Amino acid sequence: MKLGEALEMVSVTDAGMVRTHNEDSVGTLPEQGIAILADGMGGYNAGEVASGIAVSLISAELSQALAQRDPAAIDPESGRPLAEIMLRDEIRRANASVYQAAQSQPQYAGMGTTLVVTLFFDNRVAIGHIGDSRTYRLRGEQLTQITKDHSLLQEQIDSGMISREEARRSCHKNLVTRALGIDPEVEPEIHVHDVQSEDIYLLCSDGLNDMVEDEEIRLTLLALRSNLPLAAHQLVQMANDNGGRDNVSVILIRVKHEFPVRRRGLLRLLSKLKK
């Protein structure tokens, strides 16, 4: 089955109720199993430039790489699926491009962006992320955050300094410990997860999860899971209704059917063994 038939993707991005312009960028390519969300940071319009570079470069380069390499194939050196290697390579290239632009043009000095990228393949999804943009998964009735923020708050939670409830009330929510484009090199965090039919994946900037509780997100996805465009718009509206203090972006992906890779060589071998 083609990925475009197995995956439904919708995206919404909004400036919010306070910011004058939107520094988030989103991109989806269902036929390639690619979804990308970036939340830019920097001086006036620089964050928008950083997130735009990241999304456009990664979507183009990853699509080109997929035309030449099978993401389900195993990398002989690491023993990991090529999907992980491809994500890491393209994220690093995007980091270099954003960093070089920031170094060469004074108006872009210090710009950077958070990033979350999904690559669906062979009933799995590889997720790469940097910063505090998140991926959640709704499976059945359970909503799980499957990325871990690269942020000062998350480090304080991990060390036991503060509770998750205290973190929600903190005034230091936007202090990330890792971002794309700030340094010459960056190490994305990449994990591969098994995918099931009817899973719903949510990629979002912190403009959503800072404004809307996880339980409210879960209930919204449960109620509107059959109408993904409405669910995406409703999540953005909820963030704005709660104050909309930041840009808010949402990508929703529903797995309509399984999408295993057809391994023709293996099938031919099994056929010969049966004779």
PDB file of C-alpha atoms in Angstrom:
ATOM      1  CA  MET A   1       0.000   0.000   0.000  1.00  0.00           C
ATOM      2  CA  LYS A   2       1.192   3.498  -0.881  1.00  0.00           C
ATOM      3  CA  LEU A   3       1.959   5.757   2.070  1.00  0.00           C
ATOM      4  CA  GLY A   4      -0.327   8.470   0.724  1.00  0.00           C
ATOM      5  CA  GLU A   5      -3.235   6.037   0.976  1.00  0.00           C
ATOM      6  CA  ALA A   6      -2.268   4.829   4.452  1.00  0.00           C
ATOM      7  CA  LEU A   7      -1.659   8.213   6.091  1.00  0.00           C
ATOM      8  CA  GLU A   8      -3.940  11.215   6.479  1.00  0.00           C
ATOM      9  CA  MET A   9      -2.076  14.421   7.330  1.00  0.00           C
ATOM     10  CA  VAL A  10      -3.420  17.881   8.125  1.00  0.00           C
ATOM     11  CA  SER A  11      -1.636  20.978   9.407  1.00  0.00           C
ATOM     12  CA  VAL A  12      -2.632  24.335  10.863  1.00  0.00           C
ATOM     13  CA  THR A  13      -0.401  27.210  11.959  1.00  0.00           C
ATOM     14  CA  ASP A  14      -1.551  30.459  13.544  1.00  0.00           C
ATOM     15  CA  ALA A  15       0.124  33.600  14.922  1.00  0.00           C
ATOM     16  CA  GLY A  16      -1.887  33.387  18.156  1.00  0.00           C
ATOM     17  CA  MET A  17      -3.488  36.247  20.033  1.00  0.00           C
ATOM     18  CA  VAL A  18      -0.385  38.205  21.125  1.00  0.00           C
ATOM     19  CA  ARG A  19       2.411  37.885  18.558  1.00  0.00           C
ATOM     20  CA  THR A  20       2.309  40.154  15.509  1.00  0.00           C
ATOM     21  CA  HIS A  21       3.775  37.573  13.138  1.00  0.00           C
ATOM     22  CA  ASN A  22       4.131  33.810  12.922  1.00  0.00           C
ATOM     23  CA  GLU A  23       7.620  32.317  13.297  1.00  0.00           C
ATOM     24  CA  ASP A  24       6.412  28.695  13.087  1.00  0.00           C
ATOM     25  CA  SER A  25       6.696  26.691   9.875  1.00  0.00           C
ATOM     26  CA  VAL A  26       5.078  23.372   8.964  1.00  0.00           C
ATOM     27  CA  GLY A  27       5.303  20.972   6.046  1.00  0.00           C
ATOM     28  CA  THR A  28       3.691  17.639   5.152  1.00  0.00           C
ATOM     29  CA  LEU A  29       4.430  15.150   2.372  1.00  0.00           C
ATOM     30  CA  PRO A  30       2.055  12.192   2.915  1.00  0.00           C
ATOM     31  CA  GLU A  31       3.308  10.250  -0.118  1.00  0.00           C
ATOM     32  CA  GLN A  32       6.802  10.196   1.421  1.00  0.00           C
ATOM     33  CA  GLY A  33       5.606   9.819   5.016  1.00  0.00           C
ATOM     34  CA  ILE A  34       7.204  13.140   5.999  1.00  0.00           C
ATOM     35  CA  ALA A  35       5.861  15.729   8.452  1.00  0.00           C
ATOM     36  CA  ILE A  36       7.959  18.631   9.762  1.00  0.00           C
ATOM     37  CA  LEU A  37       7.234  21.338  12.332  1.00  0.00           C
ATOM     38  CA  ALA A  38       9.633  24.094  13.381  1.00  0.00           C
ATOM     39  CA  ASP A  39       9.232  26.909  15.935  1.00  0.00           C
ATOM     40  CA  GLY A  40      11.652  29.728  15.101  1.00  0.00           C
ATOM     41  CA  MET A  41      13.415  32.081  17.469  1.00  0.00           C
ATOM     42  CA  GLY A  42      15.549  35.199  17.031  1.00  0.00           C
ATOM     43  CA  GLY A  43      15.228  38.882  16.234  1.00  0.00           C
ATOM     44  CA  TYR A  44      12.468  40.429  14.149  1.00  0.00           C
ATOM     45  CA  ASN A  45      11.454  37.907  11.455  1.00  0.00           C
ATOM     46  CA  ALA A  46      14.692  35.934  11.981  1.00  0.00           C
ATOM     47  CA  GLY A  47      12.856  33.060  13.667  1.00  0.00           C
ATOM     48  CA  GLU A  48      10.536  32.834  10.696  1.00  0.00           C
ATOM     49  CA  VAL A  49      13.567  32.619   8.404  1.00  0.00           C
ATOM     50  CA  ALA A  50      15.203  29.884  10.502  1.00  0.00           C
ATOM     51  CA  SER A  51      12.076  27.708  10.704  1.00  0.00           C
ATOM     52  CA  GLY A  52      11.365  28.247   7.004  1.00  0.00           C
ATOM     53  CA  ILE A  53      14.871  27.187   5.988  1.00  0.00           C
ATOM     54  CA  ALA A  54      14.661  24.083   8.176  1.00  0.00           C
ATOM     55  CA  VAL A  55      11.291  22.928   6.841  1.00  0.00           C
ATOM     56  CA  SER A  56      12.000  23.625   3.170  1.00  0.00           C
ATOM     57  CA  LEU A  57      15.485  22.092   3.160  1.00  0.00           C
ATOM     58  CA  ILE A  58      14.619  18.967   5.127  1.00  0.00           C
ATOM     59  CA  SER A  59      11.469  18.266   3.075  1.00  0.00           C
ATOM     60  CA  ALA A  60      13.337  18.663  -0.229  1.00  0.00           C
ATOM     61  CA  GLU A  61      16.494  16.792   0.741  1.00  0.00           C
ATOM     62  CA  LEU A  62      14.703  13.994   2.566  1.00  0.00           C
ATOM     63  CA  SER A  63      12.385  13.463  -0.410  1.00  0.00           C
ATOM     64  CA  GLN A  64      15.410  13.230  -2.690  1.00  0.00           C
ATOM     65  CA  ALA A  65      17.127  10.778  -0.339  1.00  0.00           C
ATOM     66  CA  LEU A  66      14.011   8.584  -0.211  1.00  0.00           C
ATOM     67  CA  ALA A  67      14.053   8.334  -4.011  1.00  0.00           C
ATOM     68  CA  GLN A  68      17.494   6.732  -3.792  1.00  0.00           C
ATOM     69  CA  ARG A  69      17.471   4.758  -0.529  1.00  0.00           C
ATOM     70  CA  ASP A  70      15.071   2.428   1.272  1.00  0.00           C
ATOM     71  CA  PRO A  71      14.426   3.780   4.786  1.00  0.00           C
ATOM     72  CA  ALA A  72      13.613   0.259   6.003  1.00  0.00           C
ATOM     73  CA  ALA A  73      17.008  -1.110   4.922  1.00  0.00           C
ATOM     74  CA  ILE A  74      19.538  -1.706   7.688  1.00  0.00           C
ATOM     75  CA  ASP A  75      22.648   0.422   7.926  1.00  0.00           C
ATOM     76  CA  PRO A  76      25.581  -2.043   8.030  1.00  0.00           C
ATOM     77  CA  GLU A  77      27.648   0.079  10.432  1.00  0.00           C
ATOM     78  CA  SER A  78      25.056   0.874  13.105  1.00  0.00           C
ATOM     79  CA  GLY A  79      22.578  -1.943  12.544  1.00  0.00           C
ATOM     80  CA  ARG A  80      19.799   0.667  12.604  1.00  0.00           C
ATOM     81  CA  PRO A  81      17.197   1.412   9.895  1.00  0.00           C
ATOM     82  CA  LEU A  82      18.413   3.829   7.245  1.00  0.00           C
ATOM     83  CA  ALA A  83      15.472   6.069   8.202  1.00  0.00           C
ATOM     84  CA  GLU A  84      17.414   7.106  11.313  1.00  0.00           C
ATOM     85  CA  ILE A  85      20.584   7.825   9.346  1.00  0.00           C
ATOM     86  CA  MET A  86      18.656   9.836   6.750  1.00  0.00           C
ATOM     87  CA  LEU A  87      16.909  11.953   9.380  1.00  0.00           C
ATOM     88  CA  ARG A  88      20.150  12.656  11.216  1.00  0.00           C
ATOM     89  CA  ASP A  89      21.982  13.596   8.005  1.00  0.00           C
ATOM     90  CA  GLU A  90      19.286  15.984   6.761  1.00  0.00           C
ATOM     91  CA  ILE A  91      18.791  17.635  10.155  1.00  0.00           C
ATOM     92  CA  ARG A  92      22.522  18.242  10.426  1.00  0.00           C
ATOM     93  CA  ARG A  93      22.586  19.757   6.926  1.00  0.00           C
ATOM     94  CA  ALA A  94      19.690  22.056   7.806  1.00  0.00           C
ATOM     95  CA  ASN A  95      21.493  23.072  10.988  1.00  0.00           C
ATOM     96  CA  ALA A  96      24.570  24.046   8.971  1.00  0.00           C
ATOM     97  CA  SER A  97      22.455  26.094   6.543  1.00  0.00           C
ATOM     98  CA  VAL A  98      20.649  28.030   9.273  1.00  0.00           C
ATOM     99  CA  TYR A  99      23.913  28.595  11.166  1.00  0.00           C
ATOM    100  CA  GLN A 100      25.702  29.869   8.049  1.00  0.00           C
ATOM    101  CA  ALA A 101      22.831  32.234   7.222  1.00  0.00           C
ATOM    102  CA  ALA A 102      22.922  33.597  10.776  1.00  0.00           C
ATOM    103  CA  GLN A 103      26.688  34.125  10.591  1.00  0.00           C
ATOM    104  CA  SER A 104      26.682  35.800   7.186  1.00  0.00           C
ATOM    105  CA  GLN A 105      23.773  38.232   7.622  1.00  0.00           C
ATOM    106  CA  PRO A 106      23.725  40.552  10.663  1.00  0.00           C
ATOM    107  CA  GLN A 107      19.915  40.799  10.766  1.00  0.00           C
ATOM    108  CA  TYR A 108      19.759  37.034  11.315  1.00  0.00           C
ATOM    109  CA  ALA A 109      22.422  36.829  14.041  1.00  0.00           C
ATOM    110  CA  GLY A 110      21.462  34.368  16.767  1.00  0.00           C
ATOM    111  CA  MET A 111      18.451  32.942  14.949  1.00  0.00           C
ATOM    112  CA  GLY A 112      17.504  29.312  15.435  1.00  0.00           C
ATOM    113  CA  THR A 113      14.549  26.977  15.580  1.00  0.00           C
ATOM    114  CA  THR A 114      13.164  23.984  17.373  1.00  0.00           C
ATOM    115  CA  LEU A 115      12.324  21.041  15.151  1.00  0.00           C
ATOM    116  CA  VAL A 116      10.338  17.836  15.063  1.00  0.00           C
ATOM    117  CA  VAL A 117      10.342  15.547  12.006  1.00  0.00           C
ATOM    118  CA  THR A 118       8.527  12.272  11.372  1.00  0.00           C
ATOM    119  CA  LEU A 119       9.390   9.730   8.687  1.00  0.00           C
ATOM    120  CA  PHE A 120       6.883   6.879   8.339  1.00  0.00           C
ATOM    121  CA  PHE A 121       8.079   3.604   6.786  1.00  0.00           C
ATOM    122  CA  ASP A 122       7.305  -0.126   6.975  1.00  0.00           C
ATOM    123  CA  ASN A 123       4.715   0.118   9.802  1.00  0.00           C
ATOM    124  CA  ARG A 124       7.129   2.271  11.819  1.00  0.00           C
ATOM    125  CA  VAL A 125       7.882   5.941  12.328  1.00  0.00           C
ATOM    126  CA  ALA A 126      11.275   7.540  12.884  1.00  0.00           C
ATOM    127  CA  ILE A 127      10.992  10.760  14.887  1.00  0.00           C
ATOM    128  CA  GLY A 128      13.790  13.291  15.120  1.00  0.00           C
ATOM    129  CA  HIS A 129      13.542  16.358  17.327  1.00  0.00           C
ATOM    130  CA  ILE A 130      15.498  19.272  18.739  1.00  0.00           C
ATOM    131  CA  GLY A 131      14.161  21.647  21.400  1.00  0.00           C
ATOM    132  CA  ASP A 132      10.680  21.683  22.916  1.00  0.00           C
ATOM    133  CA  SER A 133       8.368  21.097  19.951  1.00  0.00           C
ATOM    134  CA  ARG A 134       6.645  17.801  20.649  1.00  0.00           C
ATOM    135  CA  THR A 135       5.159  14.632  19.217  1.00  0.00           C
ATOM    136  CA  TYR A 136       2.251  12.919  20.952  1.00  0.00           C
ATOM    137  CA  ARG A 137       0.552   9.634  20.023  1.00  0.00           C
ATOM    138  CA  LEU A 138      -3.088   8.779  20.632  1.00  0.00           C
ATOM    139  CA  ARG A 139      -3.463   4.987  20.659  1.00  0.00           C
ATOM    140  CA  GLY A 140      -6.886   3.755  21.660  1.00  0.00           C
ATOM    141  CA  GLU A 141      -7.867   6.198  24.400  1.00  0.00           C
ATOM    142  CA  GLN A 142      -4.342   6.837  25.705  1.00  0.00           C
ATOM    143  CA  LEU A 143      -2.368   9.963  24.799  1.00  0.00           C
ATOM    144  CA  THR A 144       1.407   9.625  25.201  1.00  0.00           C
ATOM    145  CA  GLN A 145       4.098  12.257  24.750  1.00  0.00           C
ATOM    146  CA  ILE A 146       6.754  10.363  22.809  1.00  0.00           C
ATOM    147  CA  THR A 147       9.384  13.094  22.555  1.00  0.00           C
ATOM    148  CA  LYS A 148      11.190  14.563  25.539  1.00  0.00           C
ATOM    149  CA  ASP A 149      11.761  18.323  25.619  1.00  0.00           C
ATOM    150  CA  HIS A 150      15.303  19.645  25.370  1.00  0.00           C
ATOM    151  CA  SER A 151      14.601  22.411  27.866  1.00  0.00           C
ATOM    152  CA  LEU A 152      15.724  23.780  31.212  1.00  0.00           C
ATOM    153  CA  LEU A 153      12.350  22.849  32.708  1.00  0.00           C
ATOM    154  CA  GLN A 154      12.679  19.230  31.581  1.00  0.00           C
ATOM    155  CA  GLU A 155      16.152  19.025  33.122  1.00  0.00           C
ATOM    156  CA  GLN A 156      14.752  20.410  36.381  1.00  0.00           C
ATOM    157  CA  ILE A 157      11.929  17.849  36.298  1.00  0.00           C
ATOM    158  CA  ASP A 158      14.384  15.019  35.598  1.00  0.00           C
ATOM    159  CA  SER A 159      16.608  16.072  38.496  1.00  0.00           C
ATOM    160  CA  GLY A 160      13.646  16.305  40.891  1.00  0.00           C
ATOM    161  CA  MET A 161      14.051  20.049  41.442  1.00  0.00           C
ATOM    162  CA  ILE A 162      10.462  20.778  40.423  1.00  0.00           C
ATOM    163  CA  SER A 163       7.284  18.799  39.725  1.00  0.00           C
ATOM    164  CA  ARG A 164       5.448  18.723  36.406  1.00  0.00           C
ATOM    165  CA  GLU A 165       2.707  20.858  37.924  1.00  0.00           C
ATOM    166  CA  GLU A 166       5.262  23.437  39.082  1.00  0.00           C
ATOM    167  CA  ALA A 167       6.776  23.361  35.591  1.00  0.00           C
ATOM    168  CA  ARG A 168       3.429  24.320  34.074  1.00  0.00           C
ATOM    169  CA  ARG A 169       3.358  27.458  36.241  1.00  0.00           C
ATOM    170  CA  SER A 170       6.991  28.373  35.590  1.00  0.00           C
ATOM    171  CA  CYS A 171       7.920  31.610  33.848  1.00  0.00           C
ATOM    172  CA  HIS A 172      10.921  29.898  32.184  1.00  0.00           C
ATOM    173  CA  LYS A 173       8.999  27.691  29.776  1.00  0.00           C
ATOM    174  CA  ASN A 174      10.767  28.871  26.637  1.00  0.00           C
ATOM    175  CA  LEU A 175      14.373  28.188  27.691  1.00  0.00           C
ATOM    176  CA  VAL A 176      15.521  25.387  25.395  1.00  0.00           C
ATOM    177  CA  THR A 177      18.838  23.601  25.887  1.00  0.00           C
ATOM    178  CA  ARG A 178      19.162  22.519  22.264  1.00  0.00           C
ATOM    179  CA  ALA A 179      18.116  24.264  19.042  1.00  0.00           C
ATOM    180  CA  LEU A 180      18.829  24.018  15.339  1.00  0.00           C
ATOM    181  CA  GLY A 181      21.095  26.707  13.844  1.00  0.00           C
ATOM    182  CA  ILE A 182      22.592  28.128  17.048  1.00  0.00           C
ATOM    183  CA  ASP A 183      25.856  26.161  16.945  1.00  0.00           C
ATOM    184  CA  PRO A 184      27.899  24.822  13.995  1.00  0.00           C
ATOM    185  CA  GLU A 185      26.822  21.277  14.875  1.00  0.00           C
ATOM    186  CA  VAL A 186      23.823  19.825  16.665  1.00  0.00           C
ATOM    187  CA  GLU A 187      22.837  16.324  17.702  1.00  0.00           C
ATOM    188  CA  PRO A 188      19.152  15.540  17.098  1.00  0.00           C
ATOM    189  CA  GLU A 189      17.417  12.959  19.242  1.00  0.00           C
ATOM    190  CA  ILE A 190      16.010  10.201  17.021  1.00  0.00           C
ATOM    191  CA  HIS A 191      13.874   7.184  17.941  1.00  0.00           C
ATOM    192  CA  VAL A 192      11.890   4.628  15.951  1.00  0.00           C
ATOM    193  CA  HIS A 193       8.432   3.505  17.096  1.00  0.00           C
ATOM    194  CA  ASP A 194       6.095   0.791  15.855  1.00  0.00           C
ATOM    195  CA  VAL A 195       2.891   2.093  14.273  1.00  0.00           C
ATOM    196  CA  GLN A 196      -0.609   0.645  14.549  1.00  0.00           C
ATOM    197  CA  SER A 197      -3.729   1.259  12.470  1.00  0.00           C
ATOM    198  CA  GLU A 198      -5.832   4.144  13.846  1.00  0.00           C
ATOM    199  CA  ASP A 199      -2.916   5.692  15.718  1.00  0.00           C
ATOM    200  CA  ILE A 200      -3.059   9.480  15.641  1.00  0.00           C
ATOM    201  CA  TYR A 201       0.196  11.422  15.872  1.00  0.00           C
ATOM    202  CA  LEU A 202       0.235  15.064  16.943  1.00  0.00           C
ATOM    203  CA  LEU A 203       3.209  17.324  16.218  1.00  0.00           C
ATOM    204  CA  CYS A 204       2.941  20.706  17.912  1.00  0.00           C
ATOM    205  CA  SER A 205       4.849  23.817  18.886  1.00  0.00           C
ATOM    206  CA  ASP A 206       4.839  24.828  22.533  1.00  0.00           C
ATOM    207  CA  GLY A 207       2.163  27.381  21.700  1.00  0.00           C
ATOM    208  CA  LEU A 208      -0.282  24.483  21.981  1.00  0.00           C
ATOM    209  CA  ASN A 209       0.921  22.482  24.990  1.00  0.00           C
ATOM    210  CA  ASP A 210       1.719  25.604  27.048  1.00  0.00           C
ATOM    211  CA  MET A 211      -1.887  26.771  26.604  1.00  0.00           C
ATOM    212  CA  VAL A 212      -3.826  23.484  26.579  1.00  0.00           C
ATOM    213  CA  GLU A 213      -3.551  20.667  29.125  1.00  0.00           C
ATOM    214  CA  ASP A 214      -2.660  17.205  27.822  1.00  0.00           C
ATOM    215  CA  GLU A 215      -6.006  15.864  29.042  1.00  0.00           C
ATOM    216  CA  GLU A 216      -7.871  18.498  27.027  1.00  0.00           C
ATOM    217  CA  ILE A 217      -5.811  17.559  23.976  1.00  0.00           C
ATOM    218  CA  ARG A 218      -6.634  13.888  24.535  1.00  0.00           C
ATOM    219  CA  LEU A 219     -10.375  14.481  24.866  1.00  0.00           C
ATOM    220  CA  THR A 220     -10.403  16.676  21.755  1.00  0.00           C
ATOM    221  CA  LEU A 221      -8.615  14.059  19.674  1.00  0.00           C
ATOM    222  CA  LEU A 222     -10.941  11.335  20.945  1.00  0.00           C
ATOM    223  CA  ALA A 223     -14.038  13.354  20.106  1.00  0.00           C
ATOM    224  CA  LEU A 224     -12.847  14.490  16.671  1.00  0.00           C
ATOM    225  CA  ARG A 225     -10.569  11.660  15.536  1.00  0.00           C
ATOM    226  CA  SER A 226     -12.802  10.954  12.535  1.00  0.00           C
ATOM    227  CA  ASN A 227     -12.492  14.582  11.356  1.00  0.00           C
ATOM    228  CA  LEU A 228      -8.805  15.459  11.447  1.00  0.00           C
ATOM    229  CA  PRO A 229      -9.090  18.944   9.883  1.00  0.00           C
ATOM    230  CA  LEU A 230     -11.687  19.947  12.469  1.00  0.00           C
ATOM    231  CA  ALA A 231      -9.574  18.456  15.285  1.00  0.00           C
ATOM    232  CA  ALA A 232      -6.516  20.464  14.189  1.00  0.00           C
ATOM    233  CA  HIS A 233      -8.450  23.732  13.987  1.00  0.00           C
ATOM    234  CA  GLN A 234     -10.130  23.030  17.320  1.00  0.00           C
ATOM    235  CA  LEU A 235      -6.768  22.520  19.070  1.00  0.00           C
ATOM    236  CA  VAL A 236      -5.485  25.836  17.708  1.00  0.00           C
ATOM    237  CA  GLN A 237      -8.711  27.575  18.724  1.00  0.00           C
ATOM    238  CA  MET A 238      -8.425  26.152  22.254  1.00  0.00           C
ATOM    239  CA  ALA A 239      -4.898  27.545  22.572  1.00  0.00           C
ATOM    240  CA  ASN A 240      -6.102  30.952  21.412  1.00  0.00           C
ATOM    241  CA  ASP A 241      -9.152  30.849  23.677  1.00  0.00           C
ATOM    242  CA  ASN A 242      -6.790  30.219  26.617  1.00  0.00           C
ATOM    243  CA  GLY A 243      -4.731  33.307  25.797  1.00  0.00           C
ATOM    244  CA  GLY A 244      -2.770  32.396  22.660  1.00  0.00           C
ATOM    245  CA  ARG A 245       0.424  33.874  24.068  1.00  0.00           C
ATOM    246  CA  ASP A 246       2.585  32.293  21.347  1.00  0.00           C
ATOM    247  CA  ASN A 247       2.348  31.110  17.763  1.00  0.00           C
ATOM    248  CA  VAL A 248       0.585  27.764  17.688  1.00  0.00           C
ATOM    249  CA  SER A 249       1.115  25.040  15.108  1.00  0.00           C
ATOM    250  CA  VAL A 250      -0.369  21.575  14.818  1.00  0.00           C
ATOM    251  CA  ILE A 251       0.167  18.636  12.480  1.00  0.00           C
ATOM    252  CA  LEU A 252      -2.139  15.639  12.867  1.00  0.00           C
ATOM    253  CA  ILE A 253      -1.420  12.288  11.218  1.00  0.00           C
ATOM    254  CA  ARG A 254      -3.883   9.406  11.253  1.00  0.00           C
ATOM    255  CA  VAL A 255      -2.748   5.918  10.293  1.00  0.00           C
ATOM    256  CA  LYS A 256      -5.639   4.607   8.215  1.00  0.00           C
ATOM    257  CA  HIS A 257      -4.045   1.298   7.233  1.00  0.00           C
ATOM    258  CA  GLU A 258      -0.861  -0.642   7.788  1.00  0.00           C
ATOM    259  CA  PHE A 259       1.927   0.045   5.289  1.00  0.00           C
ATOM    260  CA  PRO A 260       4.444  -2.827   5.360  1.00  0.00           C
ATOM    261  CA  VAL A 261       7.285  -2.921   2.857  1.00  0.00           C
ATOM    262  CA  ARG A 262       6.880  -5.589   0.204  1.00  0.00           C
ATOM    263  CA  ARG A 263      10.019  -7.678   0.314  1.00  0.00           C
ATOM    264  CA  ARG A 264       9.967  -9.255  -3.130  1.00  0.00           C
ATOM    265  CA  GLY A 265      13.322 -11.007  -2.776  1.00  0.00           C
ATOM    266  CA  LEU A 266      12.239 -12.723   0.453  1.00  0.00           C
ATOM    267  CA  LEU A 267       8.921 -13.748  -1.053  1.00  0.00           C
ATOM    268  CA  ARG A 268      10.677 -15.303  -4.048  1.00  0.00           C
ATOM    269  CA  LEU A 269      13.033 -17.204  -1.735  1.00  0.00           C
ATOM    270  CA  LEU A 270      10.149 -18.526   0.368  1.00  0.00           C
ATOM    271  CA  SER A 271       8.349 -19.574  -2.805  1.00  0.00           C
ATOM    272  CA  LYS A 272      11.382 -21.572  -3.965  1.00  0.00           C
ATOM    273  CA  LEU A 273      11.757 -23.259  -0.584  1.00  0.00           C
ATOM    274  CA  LYS A 274       8.165 -24.439  -0.705  1.00  0.00           C
ATOM    275  CA  LYS A 275       8.712 -26.198  -4.060  1.00  0.00           C
TER     276      LYS A 275
END
